[in-house]
């Protein structure tokens, strides 16, 4: 379950290690999703090189470099994707190079979706997507265990309803 600091604590920076991690299974889900594209591009560049020769080998090398990059970056992304419920808002953090820290006040939440594609379902994971009035907000907690995602959706829906009734 999540640790809920008081509202006084939320005005101070939240330590990454204090936030809730997403499921490590998300690493394998992302590997599978990426592998599909890598295999398609590898097959296309290999076919082109075998058929026509020439500079198509550059595409094969580029796919190999892309594969190595994804093998490194996917686990790092999953490790750094965290979330935290507080008394007044949901905090979501992602990334290291392009760090994003999102604060979603419960009163701004319009509705909450829980989504899962076929690969995520096979691993027992779901995404929790928060919809607010802002069209630019990326308020998604990726890769939560299914039960935890459903419970989070319920808690957020109740908190949003409570905060909106005061408007």
mmCIF file of C-alpha atoms in Angstrom:
data_model
loop_
_atom_site.group_PDB
_atom_site.id
_atom_site.type_symbol
_atom_site.label_atom_id
_atom_site.label_comp_id
_atom_site.label_asym_id
_atom_site.label_seq_id
_atom_site.Cartn_x
_atom_site.Cartn_y
_atom_site.Cartn_z
ATOM 1 C CA UNK A 1 0.000 0.000 0.000
ATOM 2 C CA UNK A 2 1.136 3.576 -0.380
ATOM 3 C CA UNK A 3 2.577 5.770 2.311
ATOM 4 C CA UNK A 4 0.621 9.021 2.531
ATOM 5 C CA UNK A 5 2.645 11.968 3.842
ATOM 6 C CA UNK A 6 0.833 14.911 5.357
ATOM 7 C CA UNK A 7 0.047 17.939 3.201
ATOM 8 C CA UNK A 8 2.898 19.788 4.932
ATOM 9 C CA UNK A 9 5.332 17.234 3.550
ATOM 10 C CA UNK A 10 4.057 17.510 -0.031
ATOM 11 C CA UNK A 11 5.294 21.085 -0.332
ATOM 12 C CA UNK A 12 8.826 19.723 0.086
ATOM 13 C CA UNK A 13 10.549 17.556 -2.506
ATOM 14 C CA UNK A 14 9.557 13.911 -2.308
ATOM 15 C CA UNK A 15 12.435 11.451 -2.388
ATOM 16 C CA UNK A 16 12.240 8.999 -5.282
ATOM 17 C CA UNK A 17 12.870 6.043 -2.961
ATOM 18 C CA UNK A 18 9.859 7.077 -0.833
ATOM 19 C CA UNK A 19 7.510 6.833 -3.823
ATOM 20 C CA UNK A 20 5.726 3.652 -4.956
ATOM 21 C CA UNK A 21 7.454 1.792 -7.800
ATOM 22 C CA UNK A 22 5.596 0.300 -10.735
ATOM 23 C CA UNK A 23 5.789 -3.461 -11.281
ATOM 24 C CA UNK A 24 9.175 -4.770 -12.494
ATOM 25 C CA UNK A 25 7.135 -6.907 -14.948
ATOM 26 C CA UNK A 26 6.696 -3.690 -16.949
ATOM 27 C CA UNK A 27 10.299 -4.147 -18.111
ATOM 28 C CA UNK A 28 9.356 -7.385 -19.906
ATOM 29 C CA UNK A 29 6.174 -5.858 -21.333
ATOM 30 C CA UNK A 30 8.201 -2.979 -22.780
ATOM 31 C CA UNK A 31 10.850 -5.392 -24.105
ATOM 32 C CA UNK A 32 8.160 -7.370 -25.941
ATOM 33 C CA UNK A 33 6.485 -4.250 -27.341
ATOM 34 C CA UNK A 34 9.836 -2.919 -28.569
ATOM 35 C CA UNK A 35 10.991 -6.303 -29.884
ATOM 36 C CA UNK A 36 8.085 -6.391 -32.322
ATOM 37 C CA UNK A 37 9.277 -3.163 -33.963
ATOM 38 C CA UNK A 38 12.947 -4.114 -33.827
ATOM 39 C CA UNK A 39 12.236 -7.435 -35.548
ATOM 40 C CA UNK A 40 10.171 -5.746 -38.262
ATOM 41 C CA UNK A 41 12.906 -3.199 -39.029
ATOM 42 C CA UNK A 42 15.667 -5.819 -38.808
ATOM 43 C CA UNK A 43 13.794 -8.061 -41.242
ATOM 44 C CA UNK A 44 13.150 -5.179 -43.652
ATOM 45 C CA UNK A 45 16.771 -3.975 -43.671
ATOM 46 C CA UNK A 46 18.117 -7.530 -43.920
ATOM 47 C CA UNK A 47 15.807 -8.289 -46.836
ATOM 48 C CA UNK A 48 16.836 -5.062 -48.592
ATOM 49 C CA UNK A 49 20.544 -5.788 -48.038
ATOM 50 C CA UNK A 50 20.276 -9.379 -49.295
ATOM 51 C CA UNK A 51 18.153 -8.323 -52.274
ATOM 52 C CA UNK A 52 19.937 -5.143 -53.378
ATOM 53 C CA UNK A 53 23.181 -4.960 -51.384
ATOM 54 C CA UNK A 54 24.753 -1.530 -51.118
ATOM 55 C CA UNK A 55 24.253 0.725 -48.112
ATOM 56 C CA UNK A 56 21.339 -1.222 -46.593
ATOM 57 C CA UNK A 57 23.798 -2.698 -44.082
ATOM 58 C CA UNK A 58 23.728 0.721 -42.350
ATOM 59 C CA UNK A 59 20.092 0.083 -41.454
ATOM 60 C CA UNK A 60 21.031 -3.279 -39.940
ATOM 61 C CA UNK A 61 23.725 -1.606 -37.827
ATOM 62 C CA UNK A 62 21.279 1.140 -36.789
ATOM 63 C CA UNK A 63 18.770 -1.509 -35.639
ATOM 64 C CA UNK A 64 21.547 -3.241 -33.659
ATOM 65 C CA UNK A 65 22.463 0.053 -31.947
ATOM 66 C CA UNK A 66 18.770 0.760 -31.276
ATOM 67 C CA UNK A 67 18.438 -2.720 -29.729
ATOM 68 C CA UNK A 68 21.372 -2.103 -27.370
ATOM 69 C CA UNK A 69 19.932 1.296 -26.412
ATOM 70 C CA UNK A 70 16.527 -0.219 -25.604
ATOM 71 C CA UNK A 71 18.122 -3.042 -23.591
ATOM 72 C CA UNK A 72 19.714 -0.357 -21.397
ATOM 73 C CA UNK A 73 16.986 2.325 -21.280
ATOM 74 C CA UNK A 74 13.860 0.198 -20.677
ATOM 75 C CA UNK A 75 14.877 -1.093 -17.214
ATOM 76 C CA UNK A 76 16.051 2.407 -16.273
ATOM 77 C CA UNK A 77 12.695 3.905 -17.291
ATOM 78 C CA UNK A 78 10.785 1.315 -15.294
ATOM 79 C CA UNK A 79 12.984 1.836 -12.215
ATOM 80 C CA UNK A 80 12.440 5.610 -12.347
ATOM 81 C CA UNK A 81 8.673 5.536 -12.977
ATOM 82 C CA UNK A 82 7.063 6.044 -9.570
ATOM 83 C CA UNK A 83 3.901 7.425 -8.009
ATOM 84 C CA UNK A 84 2.704 8.620 -4.620
ATOM 85 C CA UNK A 85 -0.692 9.440 -3.123
ATOM 86 C CA UNK A 86 -0.759 12.373 -0.710
ATOM 87 C CA UNK A 87 -3.616 13.986 1.180
ATOM 88 C CA UNK A 88 -4.346 16.449 -1.663
ATOM 89 C CA UNK A 89 -2.747 15.156 -4.880
ATOM 90 C CA UNK A 90 -1.251 12.295 -6.830
ATOM 91 C CA UNK A 91 2.446 12.624 -7.643
ATOM 92 C CA UNK A 92 3.935 10.886 -10.691
ATOM 93 C CA UNK A 93 7.592 10.955 -11.673
ATOM 94 C CA UNK A 94 9.290 9.569 -14.763
ATOM 95 C CA UNK A 95 12.698 9.659 -16.386
ATOM 96 C CA UNK A 96 16.217 10.764 -15.592
ATOM 97 C CA UNK A 97 17.521 12.507 -18.701
ATOM 98 C CA UNK A 98 14.116 14.050 -19.431
ATOM 99 C CA UNK A 99 12.715 14.074 -15.929
ATOM 100 C CA UNK A 100 8.986 14.737 -15.557
ATOM 101 C CA UNK A 101 7.362 15.292 -12.175
ATOM 102 C CA UNK A 102 3.577 15.601 -12.395
ATOM 103 C CA UNK A 103 1.354 16.784 -9.542
ATOM 104 C CA UNK A 104 -2.355 16.129 -10.071
ATOM 105 C CA UNK A 105 -4.645 17.706 -7.453
ATOM 106 C CA UNK A 106 -7.561 15.376 -6.728
ATOM 107 C CA UNK A 107 -10.039 18.212 -7.332
ATOM 108 C CA UNK A 108 -8.830 18.531 -10.952
ATOM 109 C CA UNK A 109 -9.440 14.891 -11.848
ATOM 110 C CA UNK A 110 -12.465 14.529 -14.129
ATOM 111 C CA UNK A 111 -12.347 10.762 -14.559
ATOM 112 C CA UNK A 112 -9.935 7.847 -14.204
ATOM 113 C CA UNK A 113 -9.393 5.085 -16.778
ATOM 114 C CA UNK A 114 -7.713 1.734 -16.259
ATOM 115 C CA UNK A 115 -6.299 0.322 -19.502
ATOM 116 C CA UNK A 116 -4.331 -2.758 -20.564
ATOM 117 C CA UNK A 117 -3.322 -4.116 -23.924
ATOM 118 C CA UNK A 118 -2.969 -7.834 -24.644
ATOM 119 C CA UNK A 119 0.685 -8.042 -23.583
ATOM 120 C CA UNK A 120 0.052 -6.133 -20.355
ATOM 121 C CA UNK A 121 -2.940 -8.350 -19.565
ATOM 122 C CA UNK A 122 -0.783 -11.441 -20.095
ATOM 123 C CA UNK A 123 1.563 -10.109 -17.406
ATOM 124 C CA UNK A 124 -1.297 -9.108 -15.086
ATOM 125 C CA UNK A 125 -0.624 -5.364 -15.397
ATOM 126 C CA UNK A 126 -2.746 -2.273 -16.065
ATOM 127 C CA UNK A 127 -2.246 1.461 -16.589
ATOM 128 C CA UNK A 128 -4.099 4.078 -14.556
ATOM 129 C CA UNK A 129 -4.857 7.152 -16.703
ATOM 130 C CA UNK A 130 -6.040 10.365 -15.043
ATOM 131 C CA UNK A 131 -8.069 12.776 -17.157
ATOM 132 C CA UNK A 132 -8.070 16.416 -16.144
ATOM 133 C CA UNK A 133 -9.249 19.616 -17.809
ATOM 134 C CA UNK A 134 -5.697 20.092 -19.129
ATOM 135 C CA UNK A 135 -5.182 18.528 -22.529
ATOM 136 C CA UNK A 136 -1.365 18.559 -22.131
ATOM 137 C CA UNK A 137 -1.147 16.552 -18.932
ATOM 138 C CA UNK A 138 0.481 13.115 -19.080
ATOM 139 C CA UNK A 139 -0.966 11.718 -15.907
ATOM 140 C CA UNK A 140 -0.531 8.001 -16.387
ATOM 141 C CA UNK A 141 0.826 5.458 -13.943
ATOM 142 C CA UNK A 142 2.046 2.617 -16.162
ATOM 143 C CA UNK A 143 2.427 -1.017 -15.223
ATOM 144 C CA UNK A 144 0.644 -1.511 -11.926
ATOM 145 C CA UNK A 145 -0.481 -4.982 -10.884
ATOM 146 C CA UNK A 146 -4.130 -5.339 -11.931
ATOM 147 C CA UNK A 147 -5.577 -5.388 -8.409
ATOM 148 C CA UNK A 148 -3.487 -2.407 -7.333
ATOM 149 C CA UNK A 149 -4.516 -0.437 -10.440
ATOM 150 C CA UNK A 150 -8.208 -1.098 -9.797
ATOM 151 C CA UNK A 151 -7.855 -0.135 -6.122
ATOM 152 C CA UNK A 152 -5.996 3.072 -7.055
ATOM 153 C CA UNK A 153 -8.729 3.968 -9.561
ATOM 154 C CA UNK A 154 -11.367 3.524 -6.858
ATOM 155 C CA UNK A 155 -9.454 5.636 -4.307
ATOM 156 C CA UNK A 156 -8.772 8.395 -6.847
ATOM 157 C CA UNK A 157 -12.397 8.432 -7.988
ATOM 158 C CA UNK A 158 -13.621 8.840 -4.403
ATOM 159 C CA UNK A 159 -11.060 11.556 -3.636
ATOM 160 C CA UNK A 160 -11.865 13.406 -6.866
ATOM 161 C CA UNK A 161 -15.598 13.256 -6.142
ATOM 162 C CA UNK A 162 -15.029 14.600 -2.600
ATOM 163 C CA UNK A 163 -12.849 17.482 -3.819
ATOM 164 C CA UNK A 164 -15.110 18.404 -6.751
ATOM 165 C CA UNK A 165 -18.229 18.538 -4.583
ATOM 166 C CA UNK A 166 -16.655 21.499 -2.783
ATOM 167 C CA UNK A 167 -16.341 23.519 -6.000
#
